[in-house]
XYZ file of C-alpha atoms in Angstrom:
598
model
C -14.343 -23.801 18.162
C -11.121 -21.237 18.028
C -10.050 -21.069 14.333
C -7.894 -18.150 14.943
C -5.348 -17.004 17.093
C -4.087 -13.627 17.231
C -0.778 -12.709 18.678
C 0.460 -9.665 19.581
C 4.173 -8.936 21.424
C 3.674 -6.024 23.036
C 6.423 -4.015 25.260
C 5.599 -1.029 27.236
C 2.117 -0.300 24.854
C 1.089 3.027 24.455
C -2.922 4.004 24.938
C -3.657 5.375 21.509
C -1.762 2.590 19.783
C -3.236 0.169 21.829
C -6.961 1.264 21.863
C -5.999 1.517 17.552
C -5.249 -2.222 17.466
C -7.903 -3.195 20.461
C -10.933 -1.241 18.295
C -9.938 -3.033 14.723
C -9.091 -6.869 16.652
C -12.828 -5.881 17.664
C -14.404 -4.724 14.689
C -13.812 -8.389 13.119
C -16.671 -9.932 11.109
C -15.403 -13.501 12.068
C -17.176 -13.761 15.204
C -15.883 -13.375 18.559
C -16.076 -16.924 19.835
C -14.163 -18.114 17.243
C -11.122 -15.897 17.940
C -8.732 -15.638 20.540
C -6.700 -12.164 20.762
C -3.168 -13.238 22.936
C -0.897 -10.142 24.177
C 1.993 -11.132 25.236
C 3.842 -8.602 27.137
C 7.482 -8.936 27.434
C 8.032 -7.802 30.710
C 6.794 -3.791 30.082
C 9.376 -2.100 32.325
C 6.982 0.794 32.678
C 4.426 -1.231 34.975
C 1.693 1.454 33.833
C 1.368 -0.360 30.036
C 0.418 -3.754 31.750
C -1.677 -2.363 33.824
C -3.253 -0.198 31.025
C -3.213 -3.858 28.848
C -4.617 -5.773 31.782
C -7.386 -3.324 31.973
C -8.119 -2.673 28.445
C -8.727 -6.297 27.757
C -10.346 -7.530 30.960
C -13.854 -6.758 29.353
C -13.154 -9.792 26.755
C -13.578 -13.327 27.180
C -11.711 -13.915 24.119
C -8.673 -11.636 25.092
C -5.808 -12.723 27.604
C -2.705 -11.212 28.301
C 0.385 -13.685 29.899
C 3.839 -11.261 30.642
C 7.404 -13.150 29.850
C 10.633 -11.686 31.206
C 12.099 -9.438 28.630
C 14.308 -10.350 26.149
C 14.475 -7.289 23.751
C 12.392 -8.200 21.166
C 9.367 -9.717 19.215
C 10.332 -13.622 18.607
C 9.909 -14.813 21.675
C 6.785 -13.662 22.542
C 6.153 -14.787 18.846
C 6.827 -18.792 20.361
C 5.289 -18.336 23.625
C 2.041 -17.549 21.594
C 2.167 -19.685 19.289
C 2.973 -22.200 22.498
C -0.570 -21.323 24.457
C -2.674 -20.783 20.980
C -6.074 -22.760 20.627
C -6.475 -22.090 17.381
C -6.556 -23.896 14.367
C -4.609 -21.170 12.904
C -1.921 -18.802 14.177
C -1.304 -15.062 13.192
C 0.918 -12.759 14.342
C 0.563 -9.125 14.484
C 2.287 -5.923 16.087
C 0.681 -4.221 18.486
C 0.992 -0.653 16.696
C -0.189 -1.853 13.713
C -3.931 -2.357 12.749
C -6.089 -5.278 10.931
C -9.145 -4.832 8.541
C -12.117 -5.332 9.686
C -12.847 -9.024 7.483
C -9.083 -10.214 7.936
C -9.120 -12.780 10.186
C -12.944 -14.416 8.150
C -11.344 -13.770 4.929
C -7.732 -15.716 6.343
C -9.488 -17.981 7.656
C -12.126 -19.413 5.220
C -9.396 -18.835 2.242
C -7.173 -21.192 4.738
C -10.212 -24.005 4.929
C -11.044 -23.530 1.394
C -8.070 -24.410 -0.445
C -6.926 -26.515 2.561
C -3.705 -24.589 3.056
C -0.692 -24.548 5.658
C 0.151 -20.891 5.320
C -1.890 -17.975 3.764
C 0.347 -15.179 2.729
C -2.170 -12.121 3.170
C -2.606 -8.554 0.990
C 0.139 -6.191 3.797
C -0.803 -2.129 2.983
C 2.064 0.046 4.447
C 1.360 3.844 5.609
C 4.166 5.360 3.148
C 4.616 5.304 -0.633
C 2.669 3.503 -3.517
C 4.413 0.241 -5.289
C 5.376 -1.857 -1.404
C 4.410 -5.460 -2.525
C 3.438 -4.129 -5.857
C 4.293 -7.333 -7.811
C 2.993 -9.501 -4.848
C -0.153 -8.793 -4.473
C -1.994 -8.629 -8.298
C -4.328 -11.834 -7.103
C -5.260 -14.824 -5.529
C -2.774 -17.873 -5.547
C -3.930 -21.099 -4.807
C -0.581 -23.860 -4.266
C 2.044 -20.619 -4.597
C 4.354 -22.904 -3.069
C 5.369 -24.010 -6.865
C 6.154 -20.426 -8.047
C 9.261 -21.187 -4.986
C 10.109 -18.900 -1.784
C 9.043 -15.811 -3.606
C 5.263 -17.120 -2.582
C 6.232 -15.980 1.204
C 6.828 -12.119 -0.134
C 7.543 -9.711 1.331
C 8.435 -11.837 3.764
C 7.135 -9.822 6.951
C 5.454 -11.086 9.947
C 1.709 -11.276 9.895
C 0.602 -14.846 7.968
C -1.821 -17.049 8.840
C -0.292 -20.443 9.533
C -1.956 -24.045 10.583
C -0.734 -24.283 13.961
C -0.437 -28.194 13.329
C 1.947 -27.557 10.736
C 4.324 -24.843 13.307
C 4.767 -27.959 15.908
C 4.884 -30.555 13.739
C 7.845 -29.081 12.324
C 8.536 -27.271 15.609
C 8.785 -24.304 14.163
C 10.070 -20.996 15.604
C 11.142 -17.533 15.122
C 14.740 -17.217 16.444
C 15.506 -16.086 19.657
C 18.826 -15.528 21.405
C 20.633 -12.093 20.927
C 18.576 -9.481 19.220
C 18.153 -9.627 15.448
C 16.809 -8.338 12.146
C 14.896 -9.722 9.562
C 14.114 -12.476 11.655
C 10.433 -12.389 10.050
C 12.486 -13.432 6.330
C 14.755 -15.885 8.276
C 11.503 -17.728 9.994
C 9.464 -17.448 6.359
C 12.666 -18.905 4.563
C 12.555 -21.779 7.613
C 9.002 -22.156 6.534
C 9.364 -21.890 3.417
C 11.537 -24.855 3.898
C 9.545 -27.130 5.515
C 7.413 -27.456 1.943
C 4.000 -26.113 3.435
C 1.430 -25.451 0.877
C 0.495 -22.131 0.322
C -1.976 -19.601 -1.364
C -1.377 -15.973 -2.232
C -4.770 -13.469 -0.760
C -4.196 -10.189 -2.691
C -7.820 -9.269 -3.118
C -8.244 -7.920 0.404
C -6.234 -6.478 2.315
C -5.636 -7.325 6.010
C -2.909 -5.707 7.527
C -1.598 -1.756 7.668
C 1.973 -2.020 8.327
C 2.652 1.542 10.085
C 6.010 1.246 9.925
C 5.917 3.264 12.972
C 8.930 1.840 15.995
C 10.924 -0.751 14.490
C 13.811 0.262 12.188
C 14.361 3.636 14.096
C 16.957 3.631 15.116
C 18.676 0.661 11.907
C 21.437 1.732 9.616
C 23.522 3.752 12.634
C 26.007 1.257 13.551
C 27.000 0.084 10.268
C 29.054 -2.718 11.832
C 25.668 -4.037 13.350
C 23.881 -3.395 10.174
C 26.493 -5.716 7.794
C 26.177 -8.040 10.537
C 22.891 -8.873 10.411
C 22.576 -8.890 6.629
C 25.636 -11.525 6.995
C 22.986 -13.555 9.323
C 20.189 -13.502 6.720
C 22.412 -14.781 4.119
C 23.448 -17.671 5.976
C 20.460 -18.569 7.138
C 19.433 -18.763 3.188
C 22.442 -21.221 2.903
C 21.037 -23.313 5.999
C 17.464 -23.411 4.647
C 16.576 -22.984 0.792
C 18.207 -24.803 -1.569
C 18.651 -24.580 -6.114
C 16.435 -21.703 -7.841
C 14.553 -20.509 -3.996
C 18.394 -20.180 -2.472
C 19.653 -18.268 -5.611
C 16.428 -16.416 -6.083
C 16.765 -14.768 -2.644
C 20.592 -14.009 -2.564
C 20.221 -12.423 -5.757
C 16.994 -10.019 -4.373
C 19.187 -9.440 -0.874
C 22.058 -8.203 -3.568
C 20.335 -6.252 -5.432
C 18.461 -4.644 -2.894
C 20.673 -4.815 0.222
C 23.960 -4.869 -0.829
C 24.256 -2.988 -4.274
C 21.071 -0.880 -2.793
C 23.580 0.756 -0.537
C 25.354 1.784 -2.966
C 22.708 3.772 -5.331
C 20.539 6.280 -4.979
C 22.032 8.582 -2.317
C 25.707 6.981 -1.746
C 26.716 9.993 -3.286
C 25.468 12.193 -0.911
C 27.116 9.846 2.589
C 29.918 10.971 4.063
C 33.396 9.778 3.104
C 33.443 7.567 5.825
C 30.467 5.695 5.358
C 30.909 5.185 1.479
C 34.081 3.830 2.506
C 31.919 0.497 5.197
C 29.768 0.308 3.412
C 31.728 -0.913 0.332
C 34.206 -2.669 1.809
C 31.543 -4.427 3.701
C 29.499 -5.319 0.544
C 32.307 -6.020 -1.226
C 33.360 -8.804 1.620
C 29.640 -9.561 0.977
C 29.372 -10.384 -2.514
C 32.728 -12.890 -1.923
C 31.174 -14.514 0.502
C 27.715 -15.196 -1.066
C 28.050 -14.249 -4.632
C 28.866 -16.170 -7.804
C 28.332 -15.907 -11.547
C 24.879 -17.248 -11.448
C 23.840 -14.679 -9.089
C 25.348 -11.824 -11.176
C 23.651 -13.239 -14.503
C 20.103 -12.652 -12.455
C 20.832 -9.198 -12.213
C 19.468 -5.777 -14.338
C 22.225 -4.293 -16.152
C 22.032 -1.146 -13.845
C 23.571 -3.355 -10.677
C 25.668 -5.630 -12.603
C 27.702 -2.222 -13.587
C 27.792 -1.872 -10.101
C 28.876 -4.987 -9.572
C 31.559 -4.942 -11.623
C 32.611 -1.743 -10.260
C 32.907 -3.007 -6.688
C 34.551 -6.193 -7.959
C 37.432 -4.353 -8.362
C 37.389 -1.584 -6.078
C 36.309 1.016 -7.964
C 34.911 2.956 -4.826
C 35.484 6.593 -7.370
C 33.491 5.387 -10.032
C 30.237 3.601 -7.802
C 29.903 6.786 -6.027
C 29.944 8.898 -9.328
C 27.647 6.218 -11.030
C 25.101 6.325 -7.805
C 24.927 10.153 -8.926
C 23.875 9.584 -12.801
C 20.282 8.688 -12.306
C 19.413 10.246 -8.665
C 17.684 12.862 -10.098
C 15.233 11.151 -12.496
C 11.798 10.913 -12.497
C 8.136 10.538 -14.850
C 5.586 12.555 -12.999
C 2.190 12.015 -15.077
C -0.386 14.842 -15.750
C -4.363 14.158 -16.215
C -5.098 15.190 -19.728
C -8.427 14.569 -20.254
C -10.860 13.154 -17.385
C -14.862 11.837 -18.653
C -17.581 10.251 -16.813
C -19.049 6.490 -18.557
C -21.557 4.314 -17.341
C -20.850 4.337 -13.734
C -16.810 4.786 -14.361
C -14.037 7.768 -14.800
C -12.237 7.191 -18.102
C -8.695 9.197 -17.171
C -6.386 9.935 -19.841
C -2.020 10.976 -18.702
C 0.525 11.153 -20.183
C 4.490 11.539 -18.374
C 7.830 12.192 -19.863
C 11.190 11.098 -18.494
C 12.902 14.263 -16.464
C 15.638 15.724 -14.297
C 13.202 16.677 -11.345
C 10.574 16.924 -12.931
C 12.468 19.877 -14.760
C 14.684 19.114 -18.115
C 14.393 16.137 -20.485
C 16.509 13.225 -19.611
C 18.277 12.345 -22.772
C 18.761 8.525 -23.748
C 21.946 7.821 -25.517
C 21.205 5.169 -28.892
C 17.916 4.438 -29.608
C 14.878 2.861 -28.210
C 16.103 -1.248 -30.187
C 19.612 -0.168 -28.986
C 19.645 1.743 -25.726
C 22.808 2.707 -24.464
C 23.986 3.168 -20.432
C 23.729 6.837 -18.745
C 27.238 7.406 -17.289
C 30.167 9.246 -17.642
C 32.532 8.659 -20.136
C 35.456 7.619 -17.528
C 33.205 5.579 -16.017
C 32.259 3.402 -19.575
C 35.985 2.673 -20.453
C 36.607 0.254 -17.884
C 33.174 -1.938 -18.364
C 33.104 -4.151 -20.582
C 30.798 -4.401 -23.997
C 28.546 -6.780 -23.025
C 27.513 -3.576 -20.316
C 27.266 -0.888 -22.326
C 23.510 -1.664 -23.724
C 20.511 -2.391 -21.915
C 19.431 -5.979 -22.338
C 15.786 -7.847 -22.393
C 16.216 -7.900 -18.578
C 16.159 -4.737 -18.181
C 13.170 -4.060 -20.739
C 11.341 -6.473 -18.925
C 9.688 -4.543 -16.686
C 8.110 -1.662 -19.641
C 5.552 -0.327 -18.231
C 3.232 2.520 -17.505
C -0.163 1.083 -15.953
C -2.500 2.540 -13.179
C -3.179 2.749 -9.697
C -5.178 4.297 -6.794
C -4.508 4.258 -2.940
C -6.992 4.744 -0.287
C -6.239 8.397 2.068
C -6.929 6.729 5.019
C -6.697 3.458 4.906
C -3.723 3.434 2.978
C -4.680 0.613 0.747
C -2.903 0.204 -2.807
C -5.092 -1.396 -5.768
C -3.773 -2.018 -10.139
C -6.264 -0.784 -12.074
C -6.297 -3.041 -14.395
C -8.858 -1.991 -16.818
C -6.081 -0.739 -19.330
C -7.863 0.806 -22.276
C -4.466 1.779 -23.907
C -0.591 2.325 -22.646
C 1.810 3.081 -24.874
C 5.535 4.248 -25.207
C 6.638 7.257 -27.396
C 10.299 8.458 -28.409
C 11.228 10.839 -29.917
C 14.123 10.069 -31.984
C 17.510 12.669 -32.629
C 21.131 11.629 -34.408
C 22.512 10.101 -30.982
C 19.894 10.210 -28.378
C 16.091 9.871 -28.056
C 13.540 10.870 -25.265
C 10.758 8.832 -24.100
C 7.425 9.732 -23.859
C 4.205 8.118 -21.925
C 0.625 7.874 -23.126
C -2.177 6.282 -20.918
C -6.057 5.731 -20.474
C -7.688 3.837 -18.229
C -10.901 2.750 -16.772
C -11.618 3.330 -13.011
C -14.606 2.162 -11.532
C -14.599 2.606 -8.081
C -17.122 0.077 -7.218
C -14.618 -2.594 -7.746
C -12.274 -1.299 -4.568
C -15.479 -0.541 -2.254
C -15.138 -3.411 0.415
C -15.671 -1.953 3.338
C -17.580 1.443 5.152
C -14.120 2.893 5.640
C -13.682 2.583 1.993
C -16.396 4.669 0.703
C -15.833 7.268 3.056
C -12.106 8.557 1.909
C -10.662 10.346 -0.546
C -9.044 8.289 -2.421
C -5.935 9.321 -4.656
C -4.322 8.513 -8.120
C -0.821 7.878 -9.089
C 0.771 6.236 -12.108
C 4.081 3.727 -12.391
C 6.044 4.397 -15.230
C 9.000 1.891 -16.075
C 11.204 2.008 -19.029
C 14.664 0.495 -18.760
C 16.707 1.750 -15.630
C 14.453 5.159 -15.208
C 10.715 4.933 -13.578
C 8.796 6.360 -11.103
C 5.386 5.091 -8.960
C 3.915 8.732 -8.338
C 0.892 10.302 -7.820
C -0.875 11.801 -11.031
C -0.880 15.506 -10.910
C -2.763 18.517 -12.862
C -1.759 21.572 -14.455
C -5.381 22.959 -14.536
C -7.985 23.685 -10.766
C -11.217 21.766 -11.644
C -14.156 19.643 -9.956
C -16.218 17.239 -11.115
C -19.472 15.352 -9.114
C -21.301 12.992 -10.011
C -23.462 9.740 -8.059
C -22.910 6.623 -8.666
C -24.397 3.636 -7.370
C -26.050 5.549 -4.452
C -21.970 6.801 -3.669
C -21.635 10.573 -4.325
C -18.069 11.785 -6.220
C -16.722 15.035 -6.121
C -13.113 14.644 -8.585
C -11.214 17.248 -7.966
C -7.099 18.678 -7.671
C -6.063 18.751 -4.339
C -3.829 21.211 -2.653
C -0.736 18.847 -3.456
C -1.994 19.940 -7.095
C -2.608 16.475 -7.320
C -5.419 14.398 -8.518
C -8.288 13.423 -5.905
C -11.831 12.129 -5.703
C -14.080 12.330 -2.659
C -16.268 10.083 -2.283
C -19.296 10.963 0.018
C -18.226 14.013 1.370
C -15.706 13.591 3.014
C -13.555 16.717 2.426
C -15.720 18.335 -0.099
C -19.234 19.720 0.210
C -20.503 17.526 -2.882
C -23.987 19.941 -2.968
C -20.941 22.837 -3.610
C -20.350 21.830 -6.306
C -22.874 20.345 -7.837
C -25.480 22.295 -8.447
C -29.761 22.803 -6.783
C -31.575 24.094 -9.270
C -33.765 26.018 -6.949
C -35.413 27.412 -9.877
C -37.552 24.320 -10.487
C -38.247 23.652 -6.993
C -41.810 21.526 -6.633
C -43.882 20.312 -3.393
C -45.875 17.373 -3.548
C -47.546 15.937 -0.233
C -45.140 17.178 1.999
C -42.037 16.637 0.073
C -39.648 19.644 -1.538
C -38.069 18.866 -4.993
C -35.069 19.556 -5.736
C -33.090 18.447 -8.975
C -29.591 18.282 -8.867
C -27.789 19.607 -12.054
C -24.144 20.149 -13.003
C -23.472 16.621 -11.832
C -23.598 12.796 -13.385
C -26.007 10.663 -12.719
C -26.132 6.625 -12.680
C -27.655 4.198 -11.292
C -30.651 3.587 -9.155
C -30.356 4.794 -5.662
C -31.802 6.164 -2.787
C -29.765 7.814 0.146
C -30.546 9.348 3.169
C -28.674 12.141 5.617
C -30.221 13.750 8.495
C -31.722 17.340 7.717
C -33.380 20.281 9.479
C -35.774 22.808 7.535
C -36.839 26.127 9.487
C -38.846 29.376 8.949
C -39.059 32.744 10.453
C -42.713 31.318 11.779
C -40.902 28.518 13.865
C -39.321 28.400 17.570
C -36.619 26.043 16.289
C -35.135 24.184 13.282
C -37.670 21.009 13.159
C -35.650 17.789 12.780
C -36.218 15.774 8.666
C -34.744 14.025 6.649
C -33.144 14.390 2.983
C -32.274 11.533 0.354
C -30.230 12.233 -2.781
C -32.216 10.006 -5.213
C -31.212 9.045 -8.808
C -33.333 7.196 -11.952
C -32.867 7.795 -15.093
C -29.883 8.862 -15.316
C -31.265 12.525 -13.497
C -30.691 12.901 -9.742
C -32.780 15.067 -7.528
C -32.687 16.408 -3.799
C -35.559 15.458 -1.569
C -36.641 16.523 1.830
C -39.639 15.592 3.708
C -41.711 18.653 4.451
C -43.284 17.990 7.788
C -44.621 20.542 8.900
C -45.546 21.460 5.363
C -44.174 24.867 6.221
C -44.307 27.755 3.291
C -42.273 30.892 2.693
C -38.901 31.583 3.183
C -37.563 28.244 4.147
C -33.319 27.513 5.324
C -32.256 24.089 4.643
C -29.533 21.798 6.570
C -28.012 18.903 6.105
C -25.727 16.656 6.925
C -23.503 15.024 4.119
C -20.735 12.883 5.518
C -18.087 15.106 7.187
C -19.492 18.197 5.242
C -22.913 19.690 5.754
C -25.023 21.973 3.089
C -27.188 24.881 3.774
C -29.707 26.631 1.829
C -32.453 29.169 1.537
C -35.607 28.588 -0.502
C -39.330 29.984 -1.278
C -41.837 27.527 -0.465
């Protein structure tokens, strides 16, 4: 039985990317006789690419390659794949991305266990910390009751029950090329009232963002045509709260979003075009209900847009452009197999000057030039409850190689401190949290990479999601449940944790007490000091041993053993060598060599 059909559009594939996606598919824990892979080649004009695809998949009986005439984008290949698929469920994937080892098995089991028509799985991006942050906090069954946001972030990679797609005649829009077809398809699917589940406890898909929007934004007329098309599709397929939600989201992120941030740095011509197009969009799609859903900062941009004040929008975009909140490490300790970490952060201008907020914590005034304030209604001069709804100071981690970001939910204490002055105040945060990395290790790669630490700091309309920095150089070693740790300040002056000696040699940070060496029936035992040891474990490594009486290194085995809060290194002395010996041990991507007298 074919449980899942993986549908992959491809065009002029590159060998390295093809190898990467095939490798990730071949690592699936779902049996190869339970899923099929359908590559839909969209008439590659480089025939060697099609030939390479055929050759690469030839040896796998569960792979198929179909070739269709070109349309210039991914919708038609996805529709073709759906038509020829035999799986109970279909999963859409791009050829330059990858999926994680348990992806298909986890999604299928989640769908079957909960009778789902759609599984919206955790998708991670190569860049940044916070994408999908709100959508993938926890598993949700029956997520359709949340509303259309249950389909968010509305990217292509989702698992769909094939009969549901067929029953409702669902397909990706074909014809002239459009942008955001994934958003339109997600809303179309939602309009047919599927049973939806959000799978957030495992990273299913790595979206590498390497091709699809590289040229987007250069043709402003085309860009705004596409923004209008998407909004029209919302009105066609959604209604009520769901329609208002998507129009508000699109207005805030794509329309008003084009007028904030670095808007003041754009050319005068670009500013005028973006402003005029945003006015047209507002007139066409926005009413008072949508405006009421905005936070104060976006309400101000909306108001200035409605008044035609491009000059003030330009100045307003500059007022928050350089603000940030970088966290710094204050304390780090090991406790019961976890790290206890304390950080603090202050809102600054580019990490140099502390930001002064006007008013008081109970009545925060808008920060902008007086001439802008003079044209605003009084209701827009102060922050409101909606602005404070997102206030938080919370921790997260990211696998450096897997790129998977997780919120760390074991927060011991998180609070804001306010320093009040006559007419202004400053805000800083203090955070203490418990990080148990065992909770985030699900695949081999998770335990063999560095992890980087960050915090999400939001206060009113100020904030940042950034890596934790350290002002002091440090390295700390630990062994926790069989995994070696080196916690350190990296080259970018940020805090990282290296698991199992991928970038740092664990035994170069911990200390071998060579003065306390013991020999026991062909075993060499050396205490490991300067290390936090937790749990009971024994992990083996490849080793070799040599002295001047042997002609070559003798293959051996070493083990790092933890018991009763202590750790020691054990080496098999297979030939019972004596005297001065040299020992080498392979640790992850590193090696450690030392000399002992036996």
